[in-house]
CSV table of C-alpha atoms and ligand atoms in Angstrom, one decimal:
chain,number,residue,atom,x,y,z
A,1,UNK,CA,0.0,0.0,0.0
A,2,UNK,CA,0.7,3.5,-0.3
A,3,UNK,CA,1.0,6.6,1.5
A,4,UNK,CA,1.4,10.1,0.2
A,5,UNK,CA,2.9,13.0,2.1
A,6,UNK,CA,2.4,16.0,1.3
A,7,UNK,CA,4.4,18.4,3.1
A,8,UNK,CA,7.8,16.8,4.9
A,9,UNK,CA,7.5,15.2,8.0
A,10,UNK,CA,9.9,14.5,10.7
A,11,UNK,CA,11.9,11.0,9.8
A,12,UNK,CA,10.8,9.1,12.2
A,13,UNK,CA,7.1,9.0,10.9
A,14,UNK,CA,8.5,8.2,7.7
A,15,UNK,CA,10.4,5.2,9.2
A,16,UNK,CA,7.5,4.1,11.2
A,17,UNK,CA,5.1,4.0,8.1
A,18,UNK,CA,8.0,1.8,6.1
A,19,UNK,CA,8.6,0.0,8.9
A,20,UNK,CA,4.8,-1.4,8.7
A,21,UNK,CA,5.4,-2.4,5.2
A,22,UNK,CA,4.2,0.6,3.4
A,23,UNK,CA,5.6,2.4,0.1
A,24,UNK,CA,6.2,6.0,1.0
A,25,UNK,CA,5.6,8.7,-1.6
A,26,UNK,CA,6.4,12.4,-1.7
A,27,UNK,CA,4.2,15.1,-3.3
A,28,UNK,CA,6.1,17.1,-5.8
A,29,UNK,CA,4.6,19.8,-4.9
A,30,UNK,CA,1.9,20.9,-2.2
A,31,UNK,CA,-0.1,22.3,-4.6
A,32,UNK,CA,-4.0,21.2,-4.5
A,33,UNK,CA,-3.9,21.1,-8.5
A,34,UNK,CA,-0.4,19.1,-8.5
A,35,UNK,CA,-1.8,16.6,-5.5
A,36,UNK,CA,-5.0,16.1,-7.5
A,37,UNK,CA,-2.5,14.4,-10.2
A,38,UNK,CA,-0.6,12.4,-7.6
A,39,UNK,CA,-3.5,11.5,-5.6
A,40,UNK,CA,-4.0,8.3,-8.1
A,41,UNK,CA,-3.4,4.7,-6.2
A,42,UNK,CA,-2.9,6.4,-2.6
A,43,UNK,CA,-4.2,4.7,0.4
A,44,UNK,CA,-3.2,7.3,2.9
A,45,UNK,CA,-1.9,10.4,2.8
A,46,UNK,CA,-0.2,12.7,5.8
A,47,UNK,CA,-1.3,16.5,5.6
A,48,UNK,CA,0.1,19.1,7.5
A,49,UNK,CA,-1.2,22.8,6.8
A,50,UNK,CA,-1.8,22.6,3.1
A,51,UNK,CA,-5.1,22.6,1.8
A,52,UNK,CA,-6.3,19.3,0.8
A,53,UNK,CA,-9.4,20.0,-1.3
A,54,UNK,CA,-12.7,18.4,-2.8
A,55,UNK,CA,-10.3,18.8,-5.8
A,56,UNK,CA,-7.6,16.1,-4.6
A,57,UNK,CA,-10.8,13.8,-2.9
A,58,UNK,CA,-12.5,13.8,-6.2
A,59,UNK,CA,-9.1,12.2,-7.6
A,60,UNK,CA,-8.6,9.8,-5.2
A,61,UNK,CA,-9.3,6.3,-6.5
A,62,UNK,CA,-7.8,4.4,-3.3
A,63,UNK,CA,-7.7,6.6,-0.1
A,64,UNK,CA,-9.2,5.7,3.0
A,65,UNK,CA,-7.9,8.1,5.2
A,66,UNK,CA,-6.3,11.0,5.7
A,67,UNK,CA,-4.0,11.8,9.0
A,68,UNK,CA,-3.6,15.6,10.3
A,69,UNK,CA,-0.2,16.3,11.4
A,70,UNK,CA,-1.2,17.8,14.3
A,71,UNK,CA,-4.5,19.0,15.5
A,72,UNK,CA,-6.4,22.3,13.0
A,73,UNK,CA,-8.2,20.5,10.2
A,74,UNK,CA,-9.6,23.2,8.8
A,75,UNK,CA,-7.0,23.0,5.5
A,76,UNK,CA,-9.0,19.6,4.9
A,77,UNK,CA,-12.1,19.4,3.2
A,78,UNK,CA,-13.9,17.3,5.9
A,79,UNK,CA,-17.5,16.8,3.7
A,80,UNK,CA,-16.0,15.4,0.7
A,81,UNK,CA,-13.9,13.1,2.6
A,82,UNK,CA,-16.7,11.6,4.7
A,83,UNK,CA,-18.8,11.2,1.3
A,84,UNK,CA,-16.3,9.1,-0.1
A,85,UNK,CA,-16.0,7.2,3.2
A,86,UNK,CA,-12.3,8.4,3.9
A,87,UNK,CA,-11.6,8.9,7.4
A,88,UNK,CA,-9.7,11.9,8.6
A,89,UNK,CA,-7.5,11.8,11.6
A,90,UNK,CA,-5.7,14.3,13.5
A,91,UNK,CA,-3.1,14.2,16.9
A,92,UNK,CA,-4.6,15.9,19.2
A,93,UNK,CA,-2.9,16.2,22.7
A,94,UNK,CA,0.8,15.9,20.8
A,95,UNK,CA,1.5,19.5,20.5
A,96,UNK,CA,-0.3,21.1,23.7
A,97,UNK,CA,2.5,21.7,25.6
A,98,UNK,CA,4.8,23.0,22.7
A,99,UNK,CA,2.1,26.1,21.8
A,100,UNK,CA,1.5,26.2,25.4
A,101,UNK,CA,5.3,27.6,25.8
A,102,UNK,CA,5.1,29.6,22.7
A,103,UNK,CA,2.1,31.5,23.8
A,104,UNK,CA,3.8,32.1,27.0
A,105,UNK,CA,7.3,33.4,25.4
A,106,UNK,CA,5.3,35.8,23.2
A,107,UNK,CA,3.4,37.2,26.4
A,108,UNK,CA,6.8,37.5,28.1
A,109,UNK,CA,8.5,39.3,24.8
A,110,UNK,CA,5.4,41.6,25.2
A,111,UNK,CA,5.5,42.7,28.6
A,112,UNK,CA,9.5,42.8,28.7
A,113,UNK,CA,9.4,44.6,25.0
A,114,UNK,CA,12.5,41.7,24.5
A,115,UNK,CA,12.4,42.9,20.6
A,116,UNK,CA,12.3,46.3,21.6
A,117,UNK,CA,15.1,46.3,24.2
A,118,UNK,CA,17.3,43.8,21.9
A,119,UNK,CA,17.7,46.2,18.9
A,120,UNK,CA,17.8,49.4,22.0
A,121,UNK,CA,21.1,48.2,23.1
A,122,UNK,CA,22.6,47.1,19.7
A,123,UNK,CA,22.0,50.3,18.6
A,124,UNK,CA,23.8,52.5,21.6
A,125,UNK,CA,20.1,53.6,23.3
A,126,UNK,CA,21.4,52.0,26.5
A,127,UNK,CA,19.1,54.8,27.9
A,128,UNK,CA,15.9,53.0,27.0
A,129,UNK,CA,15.9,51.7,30.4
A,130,UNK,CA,15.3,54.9,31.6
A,131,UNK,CA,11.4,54.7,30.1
A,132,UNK,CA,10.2,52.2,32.4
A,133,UNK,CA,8.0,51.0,30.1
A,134,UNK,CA,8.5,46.9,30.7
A,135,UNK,CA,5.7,45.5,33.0
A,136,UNK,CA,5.4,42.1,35.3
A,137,UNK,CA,2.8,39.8,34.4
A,138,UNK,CA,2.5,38.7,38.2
A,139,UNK,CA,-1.4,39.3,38.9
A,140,UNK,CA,-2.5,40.8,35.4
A,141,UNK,CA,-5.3,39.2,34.0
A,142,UNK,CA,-5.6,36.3,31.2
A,143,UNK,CA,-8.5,36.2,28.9
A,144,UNK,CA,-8.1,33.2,26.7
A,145,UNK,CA,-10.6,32.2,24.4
A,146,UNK,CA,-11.3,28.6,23.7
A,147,UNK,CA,-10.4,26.9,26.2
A,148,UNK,CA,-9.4,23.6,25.0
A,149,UNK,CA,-6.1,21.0,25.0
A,150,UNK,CA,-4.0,24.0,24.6
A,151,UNK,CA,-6.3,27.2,26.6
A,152,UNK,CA,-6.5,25.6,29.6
A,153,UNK,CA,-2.9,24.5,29.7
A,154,UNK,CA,-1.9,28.0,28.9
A,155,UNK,CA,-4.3,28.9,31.9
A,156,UNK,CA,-2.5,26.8,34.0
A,157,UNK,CA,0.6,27.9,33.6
A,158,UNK,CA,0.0,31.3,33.8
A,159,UNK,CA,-2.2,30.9,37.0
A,160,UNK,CA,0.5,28.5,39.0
A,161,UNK,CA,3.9,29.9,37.6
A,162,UNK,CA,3.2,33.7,37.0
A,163,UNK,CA,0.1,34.3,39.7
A,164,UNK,CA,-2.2,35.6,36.8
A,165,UNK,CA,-5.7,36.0,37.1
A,166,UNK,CA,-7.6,34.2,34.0
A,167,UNK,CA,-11.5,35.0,32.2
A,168,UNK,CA,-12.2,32.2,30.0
A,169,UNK,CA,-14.4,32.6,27.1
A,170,UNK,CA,-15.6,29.6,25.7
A,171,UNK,CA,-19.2,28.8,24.8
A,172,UNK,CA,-18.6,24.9,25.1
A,173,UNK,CA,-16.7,24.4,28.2
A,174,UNK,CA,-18.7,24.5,31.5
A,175,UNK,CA,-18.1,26.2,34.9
A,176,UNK,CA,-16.4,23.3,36.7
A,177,UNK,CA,-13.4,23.0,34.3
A,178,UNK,CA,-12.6,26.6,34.4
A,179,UNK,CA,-12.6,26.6,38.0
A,180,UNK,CA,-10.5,23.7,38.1
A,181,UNK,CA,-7.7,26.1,37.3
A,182,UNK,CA,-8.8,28.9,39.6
A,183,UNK,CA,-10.5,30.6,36.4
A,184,UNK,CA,-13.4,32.3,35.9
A,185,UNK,CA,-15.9,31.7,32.9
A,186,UNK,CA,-17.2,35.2,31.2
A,187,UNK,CA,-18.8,36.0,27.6
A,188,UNK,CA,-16.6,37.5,25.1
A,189,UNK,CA,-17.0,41.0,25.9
A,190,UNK,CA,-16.1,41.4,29.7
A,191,UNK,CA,-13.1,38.9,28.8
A,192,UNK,CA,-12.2,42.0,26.3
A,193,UNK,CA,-12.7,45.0,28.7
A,194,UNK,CA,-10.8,43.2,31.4
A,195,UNK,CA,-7.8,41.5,30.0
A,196,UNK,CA,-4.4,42.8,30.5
A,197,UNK,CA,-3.5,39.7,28.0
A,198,UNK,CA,-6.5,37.8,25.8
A,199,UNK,CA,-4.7,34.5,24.2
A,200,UNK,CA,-6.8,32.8,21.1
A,201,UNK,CA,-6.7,29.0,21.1
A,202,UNK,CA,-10.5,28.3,19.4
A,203,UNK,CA,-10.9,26.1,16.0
A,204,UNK,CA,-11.3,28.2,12.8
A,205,UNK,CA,-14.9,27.4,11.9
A,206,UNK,CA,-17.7,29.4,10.5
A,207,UNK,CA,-18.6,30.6,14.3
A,208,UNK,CA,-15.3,32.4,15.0
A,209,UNK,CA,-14.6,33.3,11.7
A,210,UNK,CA,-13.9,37.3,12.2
A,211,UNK,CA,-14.4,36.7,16.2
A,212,UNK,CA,-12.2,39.1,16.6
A,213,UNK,CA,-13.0,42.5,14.5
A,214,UNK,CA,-12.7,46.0,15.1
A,215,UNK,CA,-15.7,46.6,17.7
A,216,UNK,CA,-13.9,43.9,19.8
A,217,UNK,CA,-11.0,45.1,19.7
A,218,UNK,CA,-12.4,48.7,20.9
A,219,UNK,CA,-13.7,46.8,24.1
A,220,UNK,CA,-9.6,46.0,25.2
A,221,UNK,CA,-7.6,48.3,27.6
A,222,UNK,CA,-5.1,51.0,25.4
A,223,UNK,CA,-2.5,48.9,27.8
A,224,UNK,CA,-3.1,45.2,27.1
A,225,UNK,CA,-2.1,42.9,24.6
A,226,UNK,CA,-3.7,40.6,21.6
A,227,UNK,CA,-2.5,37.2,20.7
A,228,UNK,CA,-3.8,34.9,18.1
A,229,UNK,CA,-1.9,31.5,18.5
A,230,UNK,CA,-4.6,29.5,16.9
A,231,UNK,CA,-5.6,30.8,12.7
A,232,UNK,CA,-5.7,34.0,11.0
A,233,UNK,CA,-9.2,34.7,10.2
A,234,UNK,CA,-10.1,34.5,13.7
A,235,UNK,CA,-9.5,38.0,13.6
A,236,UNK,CA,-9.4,41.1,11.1
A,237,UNK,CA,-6.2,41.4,10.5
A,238,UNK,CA,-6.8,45.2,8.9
A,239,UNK,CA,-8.5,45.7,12.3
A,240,UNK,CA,-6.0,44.7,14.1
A,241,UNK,CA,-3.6,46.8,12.4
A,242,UNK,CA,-5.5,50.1,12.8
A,243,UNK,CA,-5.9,49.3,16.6
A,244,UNK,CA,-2.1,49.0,16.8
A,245,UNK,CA,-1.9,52.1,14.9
A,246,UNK,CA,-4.6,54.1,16.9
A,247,UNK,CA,-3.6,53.3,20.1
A,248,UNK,CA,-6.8,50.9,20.6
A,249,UNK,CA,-4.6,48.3,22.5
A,250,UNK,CA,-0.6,48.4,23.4
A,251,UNK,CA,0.7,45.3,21.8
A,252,UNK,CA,0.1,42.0,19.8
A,253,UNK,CA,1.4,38.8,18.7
A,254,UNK,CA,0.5,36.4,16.0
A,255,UNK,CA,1.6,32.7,15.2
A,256,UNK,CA,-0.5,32.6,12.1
A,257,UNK,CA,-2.0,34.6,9.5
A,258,UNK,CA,-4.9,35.0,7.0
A,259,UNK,CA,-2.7,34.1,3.9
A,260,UNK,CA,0.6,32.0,4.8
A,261,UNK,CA,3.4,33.3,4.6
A,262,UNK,CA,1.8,36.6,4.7
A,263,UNK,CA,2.3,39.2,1.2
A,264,UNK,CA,4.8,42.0,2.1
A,265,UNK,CA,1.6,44.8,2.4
A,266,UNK,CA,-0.2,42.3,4.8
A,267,UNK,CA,-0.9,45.6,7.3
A,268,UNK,CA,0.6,43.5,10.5
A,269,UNK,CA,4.2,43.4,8.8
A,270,UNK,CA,4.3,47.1,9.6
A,271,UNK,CA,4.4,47.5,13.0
A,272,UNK,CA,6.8,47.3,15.8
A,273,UNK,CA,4.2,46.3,18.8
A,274,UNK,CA,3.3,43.3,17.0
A,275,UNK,CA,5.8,40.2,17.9
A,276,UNK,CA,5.1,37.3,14.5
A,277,UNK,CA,6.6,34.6,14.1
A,278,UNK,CA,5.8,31.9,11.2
A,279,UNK,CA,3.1,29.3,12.4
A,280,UNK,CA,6.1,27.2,13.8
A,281,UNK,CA,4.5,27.0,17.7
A,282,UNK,CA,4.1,23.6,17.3
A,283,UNK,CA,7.4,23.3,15.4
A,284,UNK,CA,9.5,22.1,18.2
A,285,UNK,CA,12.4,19.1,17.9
A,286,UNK,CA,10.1,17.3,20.1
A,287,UNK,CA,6.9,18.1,19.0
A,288,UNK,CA,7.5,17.5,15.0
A,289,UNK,CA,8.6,13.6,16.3
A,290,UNK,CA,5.6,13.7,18.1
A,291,UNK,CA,3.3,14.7,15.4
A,292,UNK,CA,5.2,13.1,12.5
A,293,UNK,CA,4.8,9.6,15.0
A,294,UNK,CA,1.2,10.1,15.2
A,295,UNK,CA,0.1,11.2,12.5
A,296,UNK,CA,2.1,8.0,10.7
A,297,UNK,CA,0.3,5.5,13.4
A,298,UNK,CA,-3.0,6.8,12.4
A,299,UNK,CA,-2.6,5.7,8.8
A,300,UNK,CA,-1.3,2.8,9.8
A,301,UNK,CA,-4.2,1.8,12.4
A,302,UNK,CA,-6.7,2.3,9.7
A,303,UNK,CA,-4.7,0.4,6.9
A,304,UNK,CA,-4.5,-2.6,9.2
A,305,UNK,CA,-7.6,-2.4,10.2
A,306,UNK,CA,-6.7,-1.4,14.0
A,307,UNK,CA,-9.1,1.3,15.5
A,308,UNK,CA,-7.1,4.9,15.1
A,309,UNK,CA,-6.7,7.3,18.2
A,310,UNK,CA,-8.3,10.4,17.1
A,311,UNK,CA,-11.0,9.9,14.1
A,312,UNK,CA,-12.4,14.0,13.4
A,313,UNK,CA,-15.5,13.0,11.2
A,314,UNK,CA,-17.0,10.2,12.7
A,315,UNK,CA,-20.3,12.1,13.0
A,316,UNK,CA,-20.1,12.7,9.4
A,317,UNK,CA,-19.2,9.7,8.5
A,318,UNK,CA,-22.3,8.1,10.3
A,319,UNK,CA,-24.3,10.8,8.8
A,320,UNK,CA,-23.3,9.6,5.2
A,321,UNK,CA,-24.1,5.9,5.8
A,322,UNK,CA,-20.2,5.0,5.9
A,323,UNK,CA,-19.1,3.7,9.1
B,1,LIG,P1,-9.3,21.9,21.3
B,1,LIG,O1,-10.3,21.3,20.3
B,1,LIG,O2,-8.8,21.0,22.4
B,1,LIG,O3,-9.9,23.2,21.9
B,1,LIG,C1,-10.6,24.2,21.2
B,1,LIG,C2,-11.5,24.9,22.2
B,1,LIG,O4,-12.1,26.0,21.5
B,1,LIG,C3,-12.6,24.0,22.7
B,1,LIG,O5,-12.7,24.0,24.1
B,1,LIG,C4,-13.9,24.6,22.1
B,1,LIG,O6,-15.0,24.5,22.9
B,1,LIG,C5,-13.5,26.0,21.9
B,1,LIG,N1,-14.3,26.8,21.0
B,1,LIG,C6,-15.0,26.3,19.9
B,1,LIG,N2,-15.7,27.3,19.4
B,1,LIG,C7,-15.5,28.4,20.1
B,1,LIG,C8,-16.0,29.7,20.0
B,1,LIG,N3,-16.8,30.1,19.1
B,1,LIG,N4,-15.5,30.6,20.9
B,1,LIG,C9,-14.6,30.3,21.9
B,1,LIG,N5,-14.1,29.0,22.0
B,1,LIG,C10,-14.6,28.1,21.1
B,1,LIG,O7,-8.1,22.4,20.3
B,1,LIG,P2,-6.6,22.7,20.8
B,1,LIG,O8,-5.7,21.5,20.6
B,1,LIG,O9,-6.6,23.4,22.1
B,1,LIG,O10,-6.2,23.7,19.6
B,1,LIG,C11,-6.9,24.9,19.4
B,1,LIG,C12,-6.6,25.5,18.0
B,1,LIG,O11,-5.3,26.0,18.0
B,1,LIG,C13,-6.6,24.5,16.9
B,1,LIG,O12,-8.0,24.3,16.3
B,1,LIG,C14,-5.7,25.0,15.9
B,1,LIG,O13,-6.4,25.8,14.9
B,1,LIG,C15,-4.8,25.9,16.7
B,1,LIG,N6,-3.4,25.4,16.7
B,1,LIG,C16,-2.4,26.2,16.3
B,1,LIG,C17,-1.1,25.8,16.3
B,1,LIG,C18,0.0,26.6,15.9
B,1,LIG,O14,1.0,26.1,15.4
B,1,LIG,N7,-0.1,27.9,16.0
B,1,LIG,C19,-0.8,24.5,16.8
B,1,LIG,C20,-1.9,23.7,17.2
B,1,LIG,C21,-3.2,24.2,17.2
């Protein structure tokens, strides 16, 4: 049998699949309309955070599943796959604690200015410690919206290691688990008025598509921060731009972006109070093993008939008569 992958993958996935007695085959390109051409005798395919389209499904003469390196599937096109009976899997749980710590270095960079401060003293501006402009984050206030695998370990964190006070927004998640890290659950807009930092870790779906737009972002304190760790259209990224401009909020940082990599005018590229960095959170040595591992074992489970970990559309699947 054959598997297909589509974007690299740490080595040891690819050893893991061969080791089970599968043909491994590259994609020559990530490219919807070149994987659509390559897509012909595939059993499984790995994905990572190219789009895998109704295109490439329509192609597929042998697939029966498709494994998410790592956990955001919304680069798949679930609904095609689960008419054609293809399971998609993801690995959920592998790369928690690796956007956990990202989150938390790019809260730290914020509150320490460590961009600001680096190029200061490479420069001669020794005086720039003279502005008294870095803050703790010791008792400030975490608003993290969505407040799964990764919010509520970022909420933990923060509560036990830096003494922060956290608002949870999350529409799914009830009372009890927020309180289990000494949080407190709130809607959307009082998290917004009363963060000093508000974290995004929610899905991209058609409900927090634009969550976060311009009259949100005129809710937040002129001295708190934005983060968006978890996809770009969760918020407006031309809003976002204009409130670092206007003075709406102090600071932001971003793991991910509407178009990736961002175009050179993308608005964000402009600024200085915005920290980026290229949706690598999850990129760590250990996490790509971790990801690369699971993602292989899922396609492996379901070609040998084992039951996989983490199956996203089995509700779909059900729906469309396939399982
Ligand atoms: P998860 O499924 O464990 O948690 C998501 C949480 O969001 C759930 O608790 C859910 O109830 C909540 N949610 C759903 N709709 C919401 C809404 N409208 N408003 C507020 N909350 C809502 O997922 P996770 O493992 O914690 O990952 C979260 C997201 O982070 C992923 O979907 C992915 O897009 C993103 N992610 C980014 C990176 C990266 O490299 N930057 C890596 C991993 C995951």
């Amino acid at each position: 049998m054959r598997v297909l992958i589509v974007q690299p993958i740490h080595e040891s996935g690819v050893n893991l699949l061969k080791s089970a007695g599968f043909e491994v085959v590259y994609a020559s390109n990530p490219d919807p309309k070149i994987v659509a051409k390559e897509i012909k005798g595939i059993d499984g395919v790995i994905v990572r955070t190219a789009p895998f389209t109704s295109e490439i499904i329509e192609q597929a003469d042998a697939l029966k599943v498709i494994s998410r390196h790592g956990v955001g599937v919304d680069n798949i096109d679930i609904e095609s796959a689960s008419k054609k009976g293809i399971l998609v899997l993801n690995t959920p749980g592998v790369n928690d604690i690796s956007v956990a710590e990202h989150t938390i270095a790019i809260i730290l960079a914020l509150s320490k200015r460590i961009r600001d401060i680096d190029s200061a003293v490479r420069i001669g501006k020794f005086d720039i410690r003279e502005e008294y402009s870095i803050i703790d984050i010791d008792g400030k206030t975490l608003g993290i919206i969505g407040f799964g695998r990764i919010g509520s370990l970022v909420a933990k964190k923060c509560r036990y290691a830096f003494n922060m006070k956290i608002l949870v927004y999350d529409p799914y998640v009830d009372e009890d688990r927020v309180k289990g890290v000494d949080g407190e659950l709130v809607d959307l807009e009082t998290l917004l008025r009363e963060s000093d930092f508000v974290t995004i870790h929610a899905p991209l779906s058609s409900e927090t598509k634009g969550l976060i737009g311009e009259k949100e972002l005129r809710l937040m304190k002129p001295s708190s921060f934005i983060i968006n760790m978890a996809r770009g259209p969760i918020w407006d990224e031309t809003a976002v731009a204009k409130a670092l401009s206007e003075g709406w909020i102090k600071g932001a940082g971003t793991d991910v972006f509407v178009e990736e990599p961002p175009s050179k005018d993308n608005p964000l590229l402009k600024f200085n109070n915005i920290i980026l960095s290229p949706h690598m959170a999850a990129l760590t040595r250990e996490c790509v093993m971790r990801m690369a591992m699971g993602a292989a074992q899922g396609v492996i489970d379901v070609l040998t008939g084992k039951s996989p970990k983490s199956i996203v559309n089995y509700s779909l699947l059900k729906k469309y008569g396939k399982l």
